[in-house]
Amino acid sequence: MAAEQQNEMKIPQMEENKENSIDGSLGLEILQIIKDSQQQHGLRHGDYQRYRGYCSRRLRRLRKTLGFKMGNRHKFTGKKVTVELLSDNRHLLLVLMEAERAWSYAMQLKQEANTEPRKRFHLLARLRKAAKHGEQLEKLCESPRVDAKTKLEAQAYTAYLNGMVQFELQEWKSAMEAFNKCKTIYEKLASAFTEEQAVLYHQRVEEISPNIRYCAYNIGDQNAINDLMQMRLSAGGGGGMMAEKLEALITQTRAKQAAVMSEVEWRGRTVPVKIDKARIFLLGLADNEAAIIQADNEETKERLYESLLAECRDTIQAVREELRTDVKQRERAAEGADSGKVSNLQYLHSYLTYIKLWTVVRRNESMAHALQAKLKEPQTDENKRGPRPQDLIRLYDIILQSLAELSSLQGLEEDHTFQKEVALKTLVYKAYRCFYIAQSYVLVKKWSEALVLYERVLKYTREVQSKAKSFNNSLKDLPDVQELIAEVSAEKYSLQAAAILVILKRIPLSDRLDHFRLDPTLLSKQPNLVQFPPDFQPIPCKPLFFDLALNHVAFPPLDDKVEQKGKGGITGYFRGFFGFGS
């Protein structure tokens, strides 16, 4: 909190120094200030209460800095900024913050009014207060001390706040006139500056456009509904205050069309649709799918997929509740189970579940396609974590799980064509999942495992090609296996080459003198010249003989060679001692 307040102290001072014009006149970048303040203090997450608190703290600091106090702690004394007091652009900023505080409080009450309708009266009072402060700002900017750009921005800001008041009062014509005035001023300002400076004005015009088309529709322009639906499905349209009104309008329009819709046909069976929520969803299904196809970026496409899935889940829940509450229907379903045919309501439930599961498959396929493109791009920032093959494996796991649920839908167990189509799609996505598992093994240099998995991919693709002849229509929405085969073939050759290079790197130079290969490691501090330590080699050793026959040999007697002891007595002893008798 302390750090946030320090940042708040820095921001106003920087803006105040920036706003003083070169010619000495007063200037204020009104739209830039409010956009920066809103983005930094809560509105990025729709937290209007936080932004309102920031406006109050900033007002307190501005009054203290300018000496513009409203009495003391004991008594309040109302005080207004007048033209005569205009000596600093912070006087204009003071009035602007008062308007923003009232507007943010109104938007906070707008959120709370969904559960507490009586807060709508307080909401209108705060919006009128914001418009009153906007008019005061516009009058102050009429002073010759204020530059022309600030005057135009003040007029556009006031027109916007007045339009919001009339919009909430459902005075469509007055609201449309105010919004058109605001739009015209911002368009003129955008044309007067460079493209970089005009971006903010163009964004404001895009925010106002849905309000103008909504007013036109309520006045009587029936063509405006198409524009509103397109704005809702676009990246930035239909946000903020208009979101709920656009959703309610589109639902109301579909409800009128749903009155004439009574049945739907799927897999050769016609099913009556008696639940209003299911009718509305099925009527809007084609529009939502067309918008997904026309989406110009992945972020918009992802948002549209999530919106479609949310509507589908709500519709399935409504049908499920109808199944639970209708006792007679449950009895008929039990009888139908014996006869092998499910009830109409259960078949409708299976159809909606099919739409949900197939939408999940398409969404994950779209995400996988985006990740595949990023995988092929070179990594510019080594510190930033890029996409990996493991991310794609997870997406294909979800796809295969959804296909497994599709094959077990109630009422389609005996539909052999449907089961074969699901089995074929399962083979395609199994091949892609196996391919990216192999890619993950390549990253850790496990060549043998990767080669085995590549062979498994080719097995899946050959099986798909053999079964796909009778299911050409089923392969339109699937990724092309022919491209996968070509990519696997190229990867196999590069993998084999990489494995050979790794083996050659391990062989020392002394053992591969007959093979030429550029090896930069030979010039490094640790070149691989010879194998060290060398391998052990067998050498001849001194033989050992064991004389086993010695114990069985009889040696000749040597008695005649040995002189008999004691022969000749003592005389012989002395004679032998002195050497006489030899």
Coordinates of C-alpha atoms in Angstrom, one line a residue:
M1 CA 0.0 0.0 0.0
A2 CA 2.8 2.4 0.8
A3 CA 4.5 1.6 -2.5
E4 CA 1.2 2.3 -4.3
Q5 CA 0.8 5.7 -2.6
Q6 CA 4.4 6.6 -3.5
N7 CA 3.6 5.8 -7.2
E8 CA 0.5 7.9 -6.9
M9 CA 2.6 10.8 -5.7
K10 CA 5.0 10.5 -8.6
I11 CA 2.3 10.2 -11.3
P12 CA 0.5 13.6 -10.7
Q13 CA 3.7 15.5 -10.6
M14 CA 5.0 14.1 -13.8
E15 CA 1.6 14.9 -15.5
E16 CA 1.6 18.4 -14.1
N17 CA 5.0 19.1 -15.4
K18 CA 4.0 17.6 -18.8
E19 CA 0.8 19.6 -19.1
N20 CA 2.2 23.1 -19.1
S21 CA 2.2 24.4 -22.7
I22 CA 5.2 25.9 -24.3
D23 CA 3.4 29.2 -25.0
G24 CA 2.4 29.7 -21.4
S25 CA -1.2 28.7 -21.8
L26 CA -2.8 26.0 -19.6
G27 CA -3.2 22.5 -21.0
L28 CA -4.4 19.2 -19.8
E29 CA -4.3 15.8 -21.6
I30 CA -7.7 14.8 -20.3
L31 CA -8.1 11.5 -22.1
Q32 CA -4.5 10.4 -21.5
I33 CA -4.7 11.2 -17.8
I34 CA -8.0 9.3 -17.2
K35 CA -6.9 6.3 -19.2
D36 CA -3.5 6.0 -17.4
S37 CA -5.2 6.4 -14.0
Q38 CA -7.9 3.9 -14.8
Q39 CA -5.4 1.2 -16.1
Q40 CA -3.0 1.6 -13.1
H41 CA -5.6 1.8 -10.4
G42 CA -8.2 -1.0 -10.7
L43 CA -10.1 -0.7 -14.0
R44 CA -7.9 -3.2 -15.7
H45 CA -9.7 -5.8 -13.5
G46 CA -13.0 -3.9 -13.3
D47 CA -12.4 -2.8 -9.7
Y48 CA -14.3 0.6 -9.7
Q49 CA -14.1 0.8 -5.9
R50 CA -10.3 0.8 -5.9
Y51 CA -10.3 3.5 -8.6
R52 CA -12.8 5.6 -6.7
G53 CA -10.5 5.5 -3.6
Y54 CA -7.6 6.6 -5.8
C55 CA -9.6 9.6 -7.1
S56 CA -10.4 10.6 -3.5
R57 CA -6.8 10.4 -2.4
R58 CA -5.6 12.4 -5.4
L59 CA -8.2 15.1 -4.8
R60 CA -7.0 15.5 -1.2
R61 CA -3.4 15.9 -2.4
L62 CA -4.3 18.4 -5.1
R63 CA -6.3 20.5 -2.6
K64 CA -3.5 20.5 -0.1
T65 CA -0.9 21.4 -2.8
L66 CA -3.0 24.2 -4.2
G67 CA -4.2 25.5 -0.8
F68 CA -7.7 24.9 -2.0
K69 CA -9.1 23.5 1.3
M70 CA -12.9 23.0 1.8
G71 CA -13.0 24.5 5.3
N72 CA -11.4 22.8 8.3
R73 CA -11.9 19.7 10.4
H74 CA -14.7 21.3 12.3
K75 CA -16.7 23.0 9.5
F76 CA -17.2 22.3 5.8
T77 CA -17.1 25.3 3.5
G78 CA -18.0 24.7 -0.1
K79 CA -15.6 26.2 -2.6
K80 CA -15.6 26.0 -6.4
V81 CA -12.8 26.5 -9.0
T82 CA -13.6 29.7 -11.0
V83 CA -12.1 31.2 -14.1
E84 CA -10.4 33.9 -12.0
L85 CA -8.6 31.2 -9.9
L86 CA -7.1 29.5 -13.0
S87 CA -3.4 30.0 -12.5
D88 CA -2.3 26.4 -12.7
N89 CA -3.4 23.4 -14.8
R90 CA -3.9 21.5 -11.5
H91 CA -7.1 23.5 -11.0
L92 CA -8.5 21.8 -14.1
L93 CA -7.1 18.5 -12.9
L94 CA -9.0 19.0 -9.6
V95 CA -12.4 19.3 -11.4
L96 CA -11.5 16.3 -13.6
M97 CA -10.8 14.1 -10.6
E98 CA -14.1 15.1 -9.0
A99 CA -15.9 14.0 -12.2
E100 CA -14.0 10.7 -12.3
R101 CA -14.7 10.0 -8.7
A102 CA -18.4 10.4 -9.2
W103 CA -18.3 8.4 -12.4
S104 CA -16.4 5.5 -10.8
Y105 CA -18.9 5.4 -7.9
A106 CA -21.7 5.2 -10.4
M107 CA -20.0 2.3 -12.2
Q108 CA -19.5 0.6 -8.8
L109 CA -23.2 0.9 -8.1
K110 CA -24.0 -0.4 -11.6
Q111 CA -22.3 -3.7 -10.7
E112 CA -24.1 -3.8 -7.3
A113 CA -27.5 -3.0 -8.9
N114 CA -27.7 -6.4 -10.5
T115 CA -28.5 -7.9 -7.0
E116 CA -29.9 -4.7 -5.4
P117 CA -32.2 -2.9 -7.9
R118 CA -32.8 0.1 -5.6
K119 CA -29.2 1.2 -6.0
R120 CA -30.1 2.3 -9.5
F121 CA -31.5 5.5 -8.0
H122 CA -28.1 6.3 -6.4
L123 CA -26.4 5.3 -9.6
L124 CA -28.3 7.9 -11.6
A125 CA -27.6 10.6 -9.0
R126 CA -23.8 9.9 -9.2
L127 CA -23.9 10.0 -13.0
R128 CA -25.6 13.3 -12.9
K129 CA -23.0 14.6 -10.5
A130 CA -20.2 13.4 -12.8
A131 CA -21.9 15.2 -15.8
K132 CA -22.2 18.4 -13.7
H133 CA -18.5 18.3 -12.9
G134 CA -17.8 17.7 -16.6
E135 CA -19.9 20.8 -17.5
Q136 CA -17.9 22.8 -15.0
L137 CA -14.7 21.6 -16.5
E138 CA -15.9 22.6 -20.0
K139 CA -16.8 26.1 -18.8
L140 CA -13.4 26.6 -17.2
C141 CA -11.7 25.5 -20.4
E142 CA -13.6 28.3 -22.3
S143 CA -11.1 30.7 -20.7
P144 CA -8.6 32.2 -23.1
R145 CA -5.8 30.9 -20.8
V146 CA -6.6 27.3 -21.8
D147 CA -5.3 26.0 -25.2
A148 CA -7.5 24.8 -28.0
K149 CA -6.8 21.0 -27.7
T150 CA -7.8 21.0 -24.0
K151 CA -11.1 22.8 -24.9
L152 CA -12.0 20.1 -27.4
E153 CA -11.1 17.3 -25.1
A154 CA -13.2 18.9 -22.3
Q155 CA -16.2 19.2 -24.7
A156 CA -15.8 15.5 -25.7
Y157 CA -15.5 14.4 -22.1
T158 CA -18.6 16.3 -21.1
A159 CA -20.6 14.9 -24.0
Y160 CA -19.6 11.4 -23.1
L161 CA -20.8 11.8 -19.5
N162 CA -24.1 13.4 -20.6
G163 CA -24.5 10.5 -23.0
M164 CA -24.1 8.1 -20.2
V165 CA -26.8 9.8 -18.1
Q166 CA -29.2 9.8 -21.0
F167 CA -28.4 6.2 -21.8
E168 CA -29.3 5.1 -18.3
L169 CA -32.5 7.1 -18.5
Q170 CA -33.3 5.3 -21.8
E171 CA -33.5 8.7 -23.6
W172 CA -32.1 7.1 -26.7
K173 CA -32.3 10.1 -29.0
S174 CA -30.5 12.5 -26.6
A175 CA -28.0 9.8 -25.7
M176 CA -27.2 9.2 -29.4
E177 CA -26.7 12.9 -30.1
A178 CA -24.3 13.2 -27.1
F179 CA -22.3 10.1 -28.1
N180 CA -22.1 11.3 -31.7
K181 CA -20.8 14.7 -30.6
C182 CA -18.2 12.9 -28.5
K183 CA -17.2 10.6 -31.4
T184 CA -16.9 13.5 -33.9
I185 CA -14.6 15.5 -31.6
Y186 CA -12.3 12.5 -31.0
E187 CA -12.2 11.7 -34.7
K188 CA -11.2 15.3 -35.5
L189 CA -8.5 15.2 -32.8
A190 CA -7.2 11.9 -34.2
S191 CA -6.9 13.3 -37.7
A192 CA -4.9 16.3 -36.3
F193 CA -2.1 14.3 -34.8
T194 CA 0.3 11.5 -35.8
E195 CA -0.7 7.9 -35.8
E196 CA 1.0 7.1 -32.5
Q197 CA -0.8 10.0 -30.8
A198 CA -4.2 9.2 -32.4
V199 CA -4.3 5.6 -31.1
L200 CA -5.9 6.7 -27.9
Y201 CA -8.6 8.7 -29.7
H202 CA -9.4 5.8 -32.0
Q203 CA -9.8 3.5 -29.0
R204 CA -12.3 5.9 -27.4
V205 CA -14.3 6.0 -30.7
E206 CA -14.4 2.1 -30.7
E207 CA -15.7 2.1 -27.1
I208 CA -18.5 4.6 -28.0
S209 CA -19.6 2.9 -31.2
P210 CA -21.6 0.1 -29.6
N211 CA -23.5 2.6 -27.5
I212 CA -24.4 4.6 -30.6
R213 CA -25.6 1.5 -32.5
Y214 CA -27.6 0.4 -29.4
C215 CA -29.4 3.8 -29.3
A216 CA -30.0 3.6 -33.0
Y217 CA -31.6 0.2 -32.6
N218 CA -33.9 1.4 -29.8
I219 CA -34.9 4.4 -31.9
G220 CA -36.0 2.1 -34.7
D221 CA -33.0 1.1 -36.9
Q222 CA -33.5 -2.6 -37.3
N223 CA -30.2 -3.0 -39.2
A224 CA -28.3 -1.9 -36.1
I225 CA -28.8 -5.4 -34.5
N226 CA -26.4 -6.9 -37.0
D227 CA -23.8 -4.3 -36.2
L228 CA -24.2 -4.9 -32.5
M229 CA -23.8 -8.7 -32.9
Q230 CA -20.7 -8.1 -34.9
M231 CA -19.3 -5.7 -32.2
R232 CA -20.1 -8.3 -29.5
L233 CA -18.1 -11.0 -31.4
S234 CA -15.2 -8.7 -32.2
A235 CA -12.2 -8.3 -30.0
G236 CA -13.0 -5.1 -28.3
G237 CA -16.7 -4.6 -28.9
G238 CA -19.5 -4.9 -26.3
G239 CA -17.3 -4.4 -23.3
G240 CA -17.9 -2.5 -20.0
M241 CA -21.3 -1.0 -19.5
M242 CA -22.7 -2.2 -22.8
A243 CA -21.9 -5.9 -22.3
E244 CA -25.1 -6.8 -20.3
K245 CA -27.3 -4.7 -22.6
L246 CA -25.9 -6.3 -25.7
E247 CA -26.3 -9.8 -24.3
A248 CA -29.9 -9.1 -23.3
L249 CA -30.7 -7.6 -26.7
I250 CA -29.2 -10.5 -28.6
T251 CA -31.0 -13.1 -26.4
Q252 CA -34.3 -11.2 -26.9
T253 CA -33.8 -11.2 -30.7
R254 CA -33.1 -14.9 -30.7
A255 CA -36.1 -15.6 -28.5
K256 CA -38.3 -14.0 -31.0
Q257 CA -36.9 -16.2 -33.7
A258 CA -37.1 -19.2 -31.5
A259 CA -40.8 -18.9 -31.3
V260 CA -41.1 -20.4 -34.8
M261 CA -38.5 -23.1 -34.2
S262 CA -40.0 -26.4 -33.1
E263 CA -37.6 -29.2 -34.0
V264 CA -34.0 -30.1 -35.0
E265 CA -32.6 -32.9 -37.2
W266 CA -29.4 -34.8 -36.4
R267 CA -28.0 -38.1 -37.6
G268 CA -31.2 -38.8 -39.5
R269 CA -33.6 -38.3 -36.6
T270 CA -35.9 -35.4 -36.0
V271 CA -36.2 -34.3 -32.4
P272 CA -38.8 -31.7 -31.1
V273 CA -37.2 -28.8 -29.1
K274 CA -39.6 -27.6 -26.4
I275 CA -37.1 -25.9 -24.1
D276 CA -36.7 -22.2 -24.8
K277 CA -33.1 -22.1 -23.8
A278 CA -32.2 -24.9 -26.2
R279 CA -34.0 -23.2 -29.0
I280 CA -32.2 -19.9 -28.4
F281 CA -28.8 -21.7 -28.3
L282 CA -29.4 -23.7 -31.4
L283 CA -30.5 -20.6 -33.3
G284 CA -27.4 -18.8 -32.4
L285 CA -25.1 -21.7 -33.0
A286 CA -24.5 -21.0 -36.7
D287 CA -23.8 -17.3 -36.0
N288 CA -21.2 -18.2 -33.4
E289 CA -19.5 -20.8 -35.6
A290 CA -19.3 -18.2 -38.5
A291 CA -17.8 -15.6 -36.1
I292 CA -15.2 -18.2 -35.0
I293 CA -14.2 -18.8 -38.6
Q294 CA -14.0 -15.1 -39.4
A295 CA -11.9 -14.3 -36.3
D296 CA -8.7 -12.5 -37.3
N297 CA -6.5 -13.6 -34.4
E298 CA -6.1 -16.4 -31.9
E299 CA -7.1 -14.4 -28.9
T300 CA -10.5 -13.5 -30.4
K301 CA -11.0 -17.1 -31.5
E302 CA -10.3 -18.4 -28.0
R303 CA -12.7 -15.9 -26.5
L304 CA -15.5 -16.9 -28.9
Y305 CA -14.9 -20.6 -28.2
E306 CA -15.1 -20.0 -24.4
S307 CA -18.4 -18.0 -24.9
L308 CA -19.9 -20.8 -27.1
L309 CA -18.9 -23.5 -24.5
A310 CA -20.4 -21.5 -21.7
E311 CA -23.7 -21.2 -23.5
C312 CA -23.6 -24.9 -24.4
R313 CA -23.0 -25.9 -20.8
D314 CA -26.0 -23.7 -19.6
T315 CA -28.2 -25.3 -22.2
I316 CA -27.2 -28.8 -21.3
Q317 CA -27.9 -28.1 -17.7
A318 CA -31.4 -26.9 -18.5
V319 CA -32.1 -30.1 -20.5
R320 CA -30.7 -32.2 -17.7
E321 CA -32.9 -30.5 -15.2
E322 CA -35.9 -31.2 -17.5
L323 CA -34.9 -34.9 -17.6
R324 CA -34.7 -35.1 -13.8
T325 CA -38.1 -33.4 -13.1
D326 CA -40.1 -35.2 -15.8
V327 CA -41.0 -38.4 -14.1
K328 CA -43.1 -39.7 -17.0
Q329 CA -40.2 -39.0 -19.3
R330 CA -37.9 -41.0 -17.1
E331 CA -40.3 -43.9 -17.3
R332 CA -40.5 -43.7 -21.0
A333 CA -36.6 -43.6 -21.1
A334 CA -36.6 -46.8 -19.1
E335 CA -39.0 -48.4 -21.5
G336 CA -36.9 -47.1 -24.4
A337 CA -33.8 -48.6 -22.9
D338 CA -35.5 -52.0 -23.1
S339 CA -36.5 -51.4 -26.8
G340 CA -33.1 -50.1 -27.6
K341 CA -34.3 -46.5 -28.5
V342 CA -33.8 -43.5 -26.3
S343 CA -36.4 -40.7 -25.7
N344 CA -36.5 -37.5 -27.7
L345 CA -35.3 -35.4 -24.7
Q346 CA -32.4 -37.8 -24.0
Y347 CA -31.5 -37.7 -27.7
L348 CA -31.5 -33.9 -27.6
H349 CA -29.2 -34.0 -24.6
S350 CA -26.9 -36.3 -26.6
Y351 CA -26.9 -33.8 -29.5
L352 CA -26.0 -30.8 -27.2
T353 CA -23.3 -32.9 -25.6
Y354 CA -21.9 -33.7 -29.0
I355 CA -21.8 -30.0 -29.8
K356 CA -20.0 -29.3 -26.6
L357 CA -17.4 -32.1 -27.0
W358 CA -16.7 -31.3 -30.7
T359 CA -16.3 -27.6 -29.8
V360 CA -13.7 -28.7 -27.2
V361 CA -11.9 -30.7 -29.9
R362 CA -11.9 -27.7 -32.3
R363 CA -10.8 -25.3 -29.7
N364 CA -7.8 -27.5 -28.6
E365 CA -7.0 -28.1 -32.3
S366 CA -6.9 -24.3 -32.8
M367 CA -4.6 -23.9 -29.8
A368 CA -2.4 -26.7 -31.0
H369 CA -2.1 -25.1 -34.5
A370 CA -1.0 -21.8 -32.9
L371 CA 1.5 -23.6 -30.7
Q372 CA 2.9 -25.5 -33.7
A373 CA 3.5 -22.2 -35.5
K374 CA 5.4 -20.9 -32.5
L375 CA 7.5 -24.1 -32.2
K376 CA 8.8 -23.5 -35.7
E377 CA 9.7 -19.9 -35.0
P378 CA 13.3 -19.3 -33.9
Q379 CA 13.7 -18.3 -30.2
T380 CA 15.0 -14.8 -29.9
D381 CA 15.1 -14.5 -26.1
E382 CA 16.9 -17.4 -24.4
N383 CA 15.7 -16.4 -20.9
K384 CA 12.0 -16.5 -21.9
R385 CA 10.4 -19.9 -21.8
G386 CA 9.0 -20.8 -25.2
P387 CA 6.4 -23.5 -26.2
R388 CA 7.5 -27.1 -25.9
P389 CA 6.2 -30.4 -27.4
Q390 CA 4.9 -31.3 -24.0
D391 CA 2.4 -28.5 -24.2
L392 CA 0.9 -30.0 -27.4
I393 CA 0.8 -33.5 -25.8
R394 CA -1.6 -32.1 -23.1
L395 CA -3.9 -30.6 -25.8
Y396 CA -4.1 -33.8 -27.7
D397 CA -4.8 -35.7 -24.5
I398 CA -7.9 -33.5 -24.0
I399 CA -8.9 -34.1 -27.6
L400 CA -8.7 -37.9 -27.3
Q401 CA -10.6 -37.8 -24.0
S402 CA -13.4 -35.8 -25.7
L403 CA -13.5 -38.3 -28.6
A404 CA -13.8 -41.2 -26.2
E405 CA -16.8 -39.5 -24.6
L406 CA -18.3 -38.9 -28.1
S407 CA -18.2 -42.6 -28.8
S408 CA -20.2 -43.4 -25.7
L409 CA -23.1 -40.9 -26.2
Q410 CA -26.4 -42.4 -25.4
G411 CA -28.5 -43.2 -28.4
L412 CA -25.6 -43.6 -30.8
E413 CA -24.3 -46.9 -29.7
E414 CA -25.8 -48.7 -32.7
D415 CA -24.9 -45.9 -35.2
H416 CA -22.0 -47.8 -36.8
T417 CA -21.2 -44.9 -39.2
F418 CA -20.8 -42.5 -36.4
Q419 CA -18.7 -44.9 -34.4
K420 CA -16.4 -45.5 -37.4
E421 CA -16.0 -41.7 -37.9
V422 CA -15.1 -41.2 -34.3
A423 CA -12.6 -44.1 -34.5
L424 CA -11.0 -42.5 -37.6
K425 CA -10.7 -39.1 -35.9
T426 CA -9.2 -40.8 -32.9
L427 CA -6.5 -42.4 -35.0
V428 CA -5.6 -39.0 -36.6
Y429 CA -5.2 -37.3 -33.2
K430 CA -3.3 -40.3 -31.8
A431 CA -0.8 -39.9 -34.6
Y432 CA -0.3 -36.3 -33.8
R433 CA 0.0 -37.0 -30.1
C434 CA 2.6 -39.7 -30.8
F435 CA 4.5 -37.4 -33.0
Y436 CA 4.9 -34.8 -30.3
I437 CA 5.9 -37.4 -27.7
A438 CA 8.6 -38.4 -30.1
Q439 CA 9.6 -34.7 -30.5
S440 CA 9.9 -34.5 -26.7
Y441 CA 12.3 -37.5 -26.7
V442 CA 14.4 -35.8 -29.4
L443 CA 14.9 -32.8 -27.2
V444 CA 16.5 -35.1 -24.5
K445 CA 18.5 -37.0 -27.2
K446 CA 16.8 -40.3 -26.8
W447 CA 17.2 -41.4 -30.4
S448 CA 16.0 -45.0 -30.2
E449 CA 12.8 -44.1 -28.4
A450 CA 12.0 -41.3 -30.8
L451 CA 12.6 -43.6 -33.8
V452 CA 10.2 -46.2 -32.4
L453 CA 7.5 -43.5 -31.9
Y454 CA 8.0 -42.2 -35.4
E455 CA 7.3 -45.7 -36.7
R456 CA 4.2 -45.8 -34.6
V457 CA 3.1 -42.5 -36.2
L458 CA 3.5 -43.9 -39.7
K459 CA 1.5 -46.9 -38.6
Y460 CA -1.4 -44.7 -37.5
T461 CA -1.3 -42.6 -40.6
R462 CA -1.2 -45.6 -43.0
E463 CA -4.3 -47.0 -41.1
V464 CA -6.0 -43.6 -41.5
Q465 CA -5.3 -43.6 -45.2
S466 CA -6.7 -47.1 -45.7
K467 CA -9.9 -46.3 -43.8
A468 CA -10.4 -42.7 -45.0
K469 CA -11.6 -43.7 -48.5
S470 CA -15.2 -44.1 -47.4
F471 CA -15.1 -41.1 -45.0
N472 CA -13.9 -38.2 -47.1
N473 CA -16.4 -35.8 -45.6
S474 CA -15.3 -36.7 -42.1
L475 CA -11.7 -35.6 -42.8
K476 CA -12.6 -32.0 -43.7
D477 CA -12.3 -30.7 -40.2
L478 CA -9.2 -32.8 -39.3
P479 CA -5.5 -32.0 -39.8
D480 CA -3.9 -33.4 -42.9
V481 CA -2.1 -36.7 -42.2
Q482 CA -0.2 -36.4 -45.5
E483 CA 1.7 -33.4 -44.1
L484 CA 2.4 -35.4 -41.0
I485 CA 3.8 -38.2 -43.0
A486 CA 6.2 -35.9 -44.9
E487 CA 7.3 -34.3 -41.6
V488 CA 7.9 -37.6 -40.0
S489 CA 10.0 -38.8 -42.9
A490 CA 12.1 -35.7 -42.8
E491 CA 12.5 -36.0 -39.0
K492 CA 13.6 -39.7 -39.3
Y493 CA 16.4 -38.8 -41.7
S494 CA 17.6 -35.9 -39.6
L495 CA 17.3 -38.1 -36.4
Q496 CA 19.4 -40.8 -37.9
A497 CA 22.0 -38.2 -39.0
A498 CA 22.1 -36.7 -35.5
A499 CA 22.5 -40.2 -34.0
I500 CA 25.5 -40.9 -36.3
L501 CA 27.1 -37.5 -35.5
V502 CA 26.8 -38.2 -31.8
I503 CA 28.4 -41.6 -32.3
L504 CA 31.2 -40.0 -34.3
K505 CA 31.7 -37.4 -31.6
R506 CA 32.4 -40.2 -29.1
I507 CA 35.0 -41.8 -31.3
P508 CA 38.5 -40.3 -30.8
L509 CA 40.5 -38.9 -33.7
S510 CA 43.0 -41.7 -33.7
D511 CA 40.2 -44.2 -34.5
R512 CA 38.6 -42.3 -37.3
L513 CA 41.5 -41.1 -39.4
D514 CA 40.0 -42.5 -42.6
H515 CA 36.7 -40.4 -42.2
F516 CA 36.7 -36.7 -42.8
R517 CA 34.5 -34.6 -40.6
L518 CA 34.9 -31.0 -39.4
D519 CA 35.2 -31.2 -35.6
P520 CA 35.5 -27.8 -33.9
T521 CA 36.2 -29.5 -30.6
L522 CA 39.7 -30.5 -31.8
L523 CA 40.7 -26.8 -31.4
S524 CA 39.3 -26.6 -27.9
K525 CA 41.1 -27.1 -24.7
Q526 CA 39.9 -30.7 -24.4
P527 CA 40.2 -32.3 -27.9
N528 CA 39.1 -35.9 -28.3
L529 CA 42.4 -37.2 -29.8
V530 CA 42.8 -40.6 -28.2
Q531 CA 40.9 -42.7 -25.8
F532 CA 42.1 -42.2 -22.3
P533 CA 42.5 -44.2 -20.3
P534 CA 43.0 -46.9 -22.9
D535 CA 41.1 -50.2 -22.8
F536 CA 42.7 -53.3 -21.2
Q537 CA 44.3 -55.7 -23.7
P538 CA 45.1 -59.4 -23.1
I539 CA 48.9 -60.2 -22.9
P540 CA 50.8 -63.6 -22.5
C541 CA 51.9 -64.4 -19.0
K542 CA 54.6 -66.8 -17.5
P543 CA 53.2 -70.4 -17.4
L544 CA 52.9 -72.3 -14.1
F545 CA 53.7 -76.1 -14.0
F546 CA 52.4 -78.4 -11.3
D547 CA 54.6 -81.7 -10.9
L548 CA 51.9 -84.2 -10.1
A549 CA 54.0 -87.3 -10.9
L550 CA 56.7 -86.6 -8.3
N551 CA 55.0 -88.5 -5.6
H552 CA 54.9 -91.7 -7.7
V553 CA 58.6 -91.8 -8.8
A554 CA 61.1 -94.1 -7.1
F555 CA 64.6 -92.7 -7.1
P556 CA 67.7 -95.0 -7.3
P557 CA 69.6 -95.7 -4.0
L558 CA 72.7 -93.6 -3.3
D559 CA 74.2 -95.7 -0.5
D560 CA 77.4 -96.4 -2.4
K561 CA 77.9 -92.7 -2.9
V562 CA 77.5 -91.9 0.8
E563 CA 80.4 -92.6 3.3
Q564 CA 79.4 -94.8 6.3
K565 CA 79.7 -92.9 9.6
G566 CA 81.5 -94.5 12.5
K567 CA 83.8 -96.8 10.4
G568 CA 87.4 -96.9 11.9
G569 CA 86.6 -95.6 15.4
I570 CA 88.2 -92.5 16.8
T571 CA 91.3 -93.0 14.7
G572 CA 89.3 -92.6 11.7
Y573 CA 87.6 -89.5 13.1
F574 CA 90.9 -87.7 13.6
R575 CA 92.2 -88.9 10.4
G576 CA 89.3 -87.5 8.6
F577 CA 89.5 -84.3 10.5
F578 CA 93.0 -83.5 9.5
G579 CA 92.5 -84.8 6.0
F580 CA 94.9 -87.7 6.1
G581 CA 92.7 -90.6 5.1
S582 CA 91.2 -89.2 1.9

